[in-house]
Tab-separated table of C-alpha atoms and ligand atoms in Angstrom:
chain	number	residue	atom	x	y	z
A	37	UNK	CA	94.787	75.617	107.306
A	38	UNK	CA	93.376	79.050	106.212
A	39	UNK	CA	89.859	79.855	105.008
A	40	UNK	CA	89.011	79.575	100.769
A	41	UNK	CA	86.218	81.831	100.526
A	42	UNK	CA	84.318	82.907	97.553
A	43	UNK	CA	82.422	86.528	98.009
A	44	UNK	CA	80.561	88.391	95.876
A	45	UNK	CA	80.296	91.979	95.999
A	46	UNK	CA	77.118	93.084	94.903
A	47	UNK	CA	78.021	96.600	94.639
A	48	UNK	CA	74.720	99.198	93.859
A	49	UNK	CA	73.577	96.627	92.112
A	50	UNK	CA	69.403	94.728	92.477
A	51	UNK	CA	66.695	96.402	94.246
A	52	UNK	CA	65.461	94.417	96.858
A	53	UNK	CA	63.448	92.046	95.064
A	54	UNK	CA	66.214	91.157	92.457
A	55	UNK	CA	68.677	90.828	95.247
A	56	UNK	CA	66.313	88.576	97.209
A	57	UNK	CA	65.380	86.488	94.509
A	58	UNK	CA	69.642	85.770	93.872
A	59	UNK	CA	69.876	85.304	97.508
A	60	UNK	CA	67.122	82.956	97.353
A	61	UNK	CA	68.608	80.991	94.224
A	62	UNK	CA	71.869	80.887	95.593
A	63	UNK	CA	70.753	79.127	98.743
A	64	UNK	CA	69.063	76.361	96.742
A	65	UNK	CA	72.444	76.133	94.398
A	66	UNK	CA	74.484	75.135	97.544
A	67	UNK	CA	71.759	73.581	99.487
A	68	UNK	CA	71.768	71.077	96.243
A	69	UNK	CA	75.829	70.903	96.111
A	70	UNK	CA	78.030	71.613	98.601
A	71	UNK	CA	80.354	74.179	98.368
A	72	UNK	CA	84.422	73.335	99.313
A	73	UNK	CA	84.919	76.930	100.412
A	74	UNK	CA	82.844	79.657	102.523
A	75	UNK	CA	80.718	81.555	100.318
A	76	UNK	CA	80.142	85.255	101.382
A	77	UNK	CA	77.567	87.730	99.644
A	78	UNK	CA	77.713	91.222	100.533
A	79	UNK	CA	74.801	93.419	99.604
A	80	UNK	CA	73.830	97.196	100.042
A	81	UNK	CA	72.380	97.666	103.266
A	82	UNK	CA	69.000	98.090	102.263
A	83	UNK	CA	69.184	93.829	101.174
A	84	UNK	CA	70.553	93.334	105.082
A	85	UNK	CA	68.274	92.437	107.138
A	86	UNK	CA	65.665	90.665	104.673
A	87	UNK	CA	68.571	88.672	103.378
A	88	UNK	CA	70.104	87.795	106.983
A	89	UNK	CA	66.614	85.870	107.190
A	90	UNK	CA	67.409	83.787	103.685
A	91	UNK	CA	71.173	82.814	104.702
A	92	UNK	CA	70.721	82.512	108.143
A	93	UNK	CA	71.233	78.586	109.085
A	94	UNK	CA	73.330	77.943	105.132
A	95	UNK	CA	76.128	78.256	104.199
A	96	UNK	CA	76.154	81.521	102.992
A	97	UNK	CA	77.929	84.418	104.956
A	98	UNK	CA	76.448	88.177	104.388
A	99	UNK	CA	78.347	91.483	104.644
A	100	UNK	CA	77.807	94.732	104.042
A	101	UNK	CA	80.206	96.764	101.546
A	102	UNK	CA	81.376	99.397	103.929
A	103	UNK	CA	80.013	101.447	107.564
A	104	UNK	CA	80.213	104.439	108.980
A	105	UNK	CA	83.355	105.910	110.603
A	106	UNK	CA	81.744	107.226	113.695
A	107	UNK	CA	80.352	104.700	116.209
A	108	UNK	CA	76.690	106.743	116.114
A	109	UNK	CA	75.066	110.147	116.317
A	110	UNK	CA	74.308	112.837	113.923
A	111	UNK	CA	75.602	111.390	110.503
A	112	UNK	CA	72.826	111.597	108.236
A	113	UNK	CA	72.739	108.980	105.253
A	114	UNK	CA	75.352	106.784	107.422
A	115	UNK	CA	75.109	103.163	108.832
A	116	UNK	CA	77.137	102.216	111.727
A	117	UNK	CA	78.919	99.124	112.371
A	118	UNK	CA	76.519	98.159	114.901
A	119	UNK	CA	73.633	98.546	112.674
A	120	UNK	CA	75.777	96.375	110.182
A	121	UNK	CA	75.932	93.626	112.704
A	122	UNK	CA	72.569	94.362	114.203
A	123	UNK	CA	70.731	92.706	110.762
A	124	UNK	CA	72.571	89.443	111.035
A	125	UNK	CA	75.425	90.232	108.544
A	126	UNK	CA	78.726	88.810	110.208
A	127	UNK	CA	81.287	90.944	107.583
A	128	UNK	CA	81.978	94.202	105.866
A	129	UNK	CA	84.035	95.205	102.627
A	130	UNK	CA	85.996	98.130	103.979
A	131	UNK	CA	88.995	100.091	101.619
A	132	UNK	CA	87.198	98.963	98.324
A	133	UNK	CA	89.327	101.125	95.755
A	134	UNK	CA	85.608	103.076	94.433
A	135	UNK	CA	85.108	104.019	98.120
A	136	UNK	CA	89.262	105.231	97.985
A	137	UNK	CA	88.467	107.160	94.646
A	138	UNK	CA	85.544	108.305	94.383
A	139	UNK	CA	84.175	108.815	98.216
A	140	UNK	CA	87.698	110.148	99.310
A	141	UNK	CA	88.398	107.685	102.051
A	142	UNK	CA	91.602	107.752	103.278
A	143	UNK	CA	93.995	105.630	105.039
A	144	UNK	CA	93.181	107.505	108.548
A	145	UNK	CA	89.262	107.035	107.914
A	146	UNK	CA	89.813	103.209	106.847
A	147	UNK	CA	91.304	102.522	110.027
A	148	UNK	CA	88.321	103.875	112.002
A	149	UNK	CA	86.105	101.891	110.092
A	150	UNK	CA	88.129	98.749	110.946
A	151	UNK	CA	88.873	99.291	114.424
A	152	UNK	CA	84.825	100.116	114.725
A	153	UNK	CA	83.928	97.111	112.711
A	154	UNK	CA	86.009	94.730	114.656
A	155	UNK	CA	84.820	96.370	117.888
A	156	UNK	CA	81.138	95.737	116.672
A	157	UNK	CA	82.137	91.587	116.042
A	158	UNK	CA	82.315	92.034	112.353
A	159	UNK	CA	85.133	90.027	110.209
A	160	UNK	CA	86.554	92.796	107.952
A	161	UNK	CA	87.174	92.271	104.591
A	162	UNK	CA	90.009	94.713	103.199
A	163	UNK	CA	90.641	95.802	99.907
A	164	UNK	CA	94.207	96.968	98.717
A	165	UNK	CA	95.376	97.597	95.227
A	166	UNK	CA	97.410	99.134	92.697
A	167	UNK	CA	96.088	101.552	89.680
A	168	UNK	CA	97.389	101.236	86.414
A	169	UNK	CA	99.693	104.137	86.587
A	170	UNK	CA	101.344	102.425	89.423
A	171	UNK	CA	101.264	98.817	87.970
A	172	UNK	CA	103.133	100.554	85.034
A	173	UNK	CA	105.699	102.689	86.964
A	174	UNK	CA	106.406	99.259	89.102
A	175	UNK	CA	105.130	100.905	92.050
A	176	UNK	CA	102.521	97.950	93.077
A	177	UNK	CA	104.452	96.619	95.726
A	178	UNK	CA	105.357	100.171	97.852
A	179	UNK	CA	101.724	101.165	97.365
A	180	UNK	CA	99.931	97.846	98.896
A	181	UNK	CA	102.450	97.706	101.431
A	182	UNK	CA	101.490	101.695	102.354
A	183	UNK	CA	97.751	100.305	102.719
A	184	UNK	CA	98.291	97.604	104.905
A	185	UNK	CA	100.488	99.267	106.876
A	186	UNK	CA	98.721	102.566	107.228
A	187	UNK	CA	95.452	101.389	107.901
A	188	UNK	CA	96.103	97.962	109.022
A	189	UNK	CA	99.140	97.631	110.959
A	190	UNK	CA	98.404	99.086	114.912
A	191	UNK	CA	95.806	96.336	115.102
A	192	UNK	CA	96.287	93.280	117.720
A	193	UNK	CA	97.207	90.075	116.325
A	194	UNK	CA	93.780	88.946	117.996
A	195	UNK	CA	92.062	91.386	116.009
A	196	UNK	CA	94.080	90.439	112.368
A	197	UNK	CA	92.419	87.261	112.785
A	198	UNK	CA	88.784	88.442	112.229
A	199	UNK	CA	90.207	90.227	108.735
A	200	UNK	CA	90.555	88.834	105.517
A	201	UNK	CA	92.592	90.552	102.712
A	202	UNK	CA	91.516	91.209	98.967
A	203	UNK	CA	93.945	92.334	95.883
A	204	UNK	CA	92.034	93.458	93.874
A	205	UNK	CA	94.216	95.806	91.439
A	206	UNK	CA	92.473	99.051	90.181
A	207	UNK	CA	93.088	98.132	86.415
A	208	UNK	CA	91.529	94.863	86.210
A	209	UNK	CA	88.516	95.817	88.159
A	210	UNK	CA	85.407	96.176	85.807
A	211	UNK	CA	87.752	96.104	82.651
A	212	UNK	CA	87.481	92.176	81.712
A	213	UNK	CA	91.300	92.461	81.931
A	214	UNK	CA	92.173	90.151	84.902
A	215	UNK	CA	95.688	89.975	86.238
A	216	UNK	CA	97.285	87.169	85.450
A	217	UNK	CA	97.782	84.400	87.974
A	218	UNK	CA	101.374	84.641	88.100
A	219	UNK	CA	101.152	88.716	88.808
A	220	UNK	CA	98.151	87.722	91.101
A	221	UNK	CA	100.689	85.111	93.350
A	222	UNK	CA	103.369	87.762	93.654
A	223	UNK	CA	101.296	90.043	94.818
A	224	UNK	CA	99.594	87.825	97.067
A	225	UNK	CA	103.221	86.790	98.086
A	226	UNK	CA	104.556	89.989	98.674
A	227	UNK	CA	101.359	90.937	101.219
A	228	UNK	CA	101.584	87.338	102.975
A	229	UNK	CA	105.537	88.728	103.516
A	230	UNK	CA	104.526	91.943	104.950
A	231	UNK	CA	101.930	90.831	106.958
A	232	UNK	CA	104.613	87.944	108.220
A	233	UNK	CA	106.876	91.000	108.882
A	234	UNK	CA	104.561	93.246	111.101
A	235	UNK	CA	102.326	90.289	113.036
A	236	UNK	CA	104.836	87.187	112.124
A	237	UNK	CA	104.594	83.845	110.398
A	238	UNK	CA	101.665	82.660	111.947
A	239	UNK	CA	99.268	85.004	111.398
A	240	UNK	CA	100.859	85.592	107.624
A	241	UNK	CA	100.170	81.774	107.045
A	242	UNK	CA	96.407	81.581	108.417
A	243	UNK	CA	95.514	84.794	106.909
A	244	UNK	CA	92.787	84.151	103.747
A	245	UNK	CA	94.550	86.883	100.932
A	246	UNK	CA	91.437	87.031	97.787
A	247	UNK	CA	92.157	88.124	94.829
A	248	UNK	CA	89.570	90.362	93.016
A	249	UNK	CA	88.886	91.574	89.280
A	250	UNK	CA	87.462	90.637	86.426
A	251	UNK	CA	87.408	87.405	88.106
A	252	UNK	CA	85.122	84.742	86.235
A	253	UNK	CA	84.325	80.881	86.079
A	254	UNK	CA	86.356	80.278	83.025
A	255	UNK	CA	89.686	81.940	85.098
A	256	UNK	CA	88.901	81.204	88.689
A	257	UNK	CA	90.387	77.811	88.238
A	258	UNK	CA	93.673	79.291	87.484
A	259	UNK	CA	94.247	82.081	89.950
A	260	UNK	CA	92.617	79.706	92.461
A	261	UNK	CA	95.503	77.416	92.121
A	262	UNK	CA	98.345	79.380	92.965
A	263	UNK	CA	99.653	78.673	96.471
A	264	UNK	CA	98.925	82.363	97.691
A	265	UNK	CA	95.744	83.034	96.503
A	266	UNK	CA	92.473	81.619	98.820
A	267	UNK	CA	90.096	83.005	96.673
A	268	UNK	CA	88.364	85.880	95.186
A	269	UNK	CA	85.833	88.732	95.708
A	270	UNK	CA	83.815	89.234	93.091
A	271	UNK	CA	82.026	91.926	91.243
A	272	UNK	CA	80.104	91.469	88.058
A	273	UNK	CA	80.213	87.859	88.326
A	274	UNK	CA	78.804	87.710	91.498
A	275	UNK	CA	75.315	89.096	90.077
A	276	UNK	CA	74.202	85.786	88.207
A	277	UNK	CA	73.938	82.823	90.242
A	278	UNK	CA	75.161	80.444	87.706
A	279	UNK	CA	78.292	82.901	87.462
A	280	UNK	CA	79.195	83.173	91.044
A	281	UNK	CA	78.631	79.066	91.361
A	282	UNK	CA	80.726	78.381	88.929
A	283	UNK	CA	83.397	80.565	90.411
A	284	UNK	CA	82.879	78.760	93.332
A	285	UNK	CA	82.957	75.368	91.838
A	286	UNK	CA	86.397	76.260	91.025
A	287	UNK	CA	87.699	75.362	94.301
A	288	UNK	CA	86.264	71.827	94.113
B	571	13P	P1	84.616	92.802	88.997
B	571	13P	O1	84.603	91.339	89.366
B	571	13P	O2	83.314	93.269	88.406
B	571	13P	O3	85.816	93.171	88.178
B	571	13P	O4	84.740	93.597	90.389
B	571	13P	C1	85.705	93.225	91.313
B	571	13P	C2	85.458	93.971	92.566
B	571	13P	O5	85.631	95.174	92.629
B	571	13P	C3	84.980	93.220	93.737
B	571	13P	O6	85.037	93.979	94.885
């Protein structure tokens, strides 16, 4: 049976005390209730380590939201993988569609930072997705498939087992306009097929696919349910404890 995970993605979001004091009130939330799914949080890298110490022994799984593209050296402003995985964090967002657009990573630098952040023992979350010009021109499926294949698709079975996917499609990210479940399955469909067709059926069916945007507790119950879908990674929602447990809650 694959993973349902929940993860939030903090984004440049809290200093450290505000993202402490969530960490802090999310531990109690699921200490107090169980969750029926893995919860993830992944913070900027300055809420790493200090957090590490408040999840550490919970439920809770930390991740950063991307690493470096070199293994170490003379990169000013960057953090490595192994620094990632050096604070206690056990995952890392990598491919997230603002790091595609606005920080100009490409498929060629994605696949560094995957191949480095599986080398360092971290579980790789990867984002693919779909602008609007795309969605509207039909072209969803050709350009997902181009992501997973370009940046995705040299790696080792082995190693396609420490990564979890997340749709999350440009448009709906942010905008309060969430796909709806039905364009959510097919997509989630469509990438369980290619992955099927490059690593085969086995690693297609135990791979966790999340879906992402504008995801919130009063539609997480809906997208949740469709057969494809194993969870979500969330933004906004993911900022308010009460928010991101409810979205959680959705799974019970
Ligand atoms: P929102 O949930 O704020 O739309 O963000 C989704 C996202 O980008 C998560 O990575």
């Amino acid at each position: 049976m694959r993973k349902k995970i929940v993860a939030g993605n903090w984004k440049m979001n809290l200093n450290l005390q505000e993202g402490v004091a969530l960490a802090n009130e999310l531990k109690d939330a699921l200490a107090a209730e169980k969750p029926n799914c893995d919860v993830i949080i992944c913070t900027p890298f300055i809420h790493l380590a200090t957090v590490a110490g408040i999840t550490e022994g919970t439920v809770i799984g930390l991740g950063a939201e991307n690493c470096a593209d070199k293994e170490k050296g003379a990169y000013t402003g960057e953090v490595s993988a192994a620094q990632v995985k050096s604070t206690g964090a056990q995952y890392v967002i990598l491919g997230h569609s603002e790091r595609r657009a606005y920080y100009g990573e490409t498929a060629e630098i994605l696949k560094e930072k995957v191949n480095l952040a599986l080398a360092n023992g971290l579980k790789v979350i990867f984002c693919i997705g779909e602008v609007l010009e795309e969605r509207e021109a039909n072209k969803q499926n050709e350009v997902v498939g181009a992501q997973l294949a370009d940046s995705l698709f040299d790696l080792t079975e082995e190693q396609l087992s420490n990564v979890i996917l997340a749709y999350e499609p440009v448009w709906a990210i942010g905008t309060g306009k969430t796909a709806t479940a039905e364009q959510a399955q097919d997509m989630h469909a469509f990438i369980r097929g290619c992955i099927a067709g490059n690593f085969g059926e086995k690693a297609a069916e135990e791979i966790s696919i999340l879906y992402g945007g504008s995801c919130k507790p009063s539609n997480a119950k809906e997208i949740f349910s469709k057969p494809d879908v194993d969870g979500g990674l969330i933004g906004g929602a993911a900022l308010k404890c009460a928010d991101f447990k409810g979205i959680i809650d959705a799974w019970n």
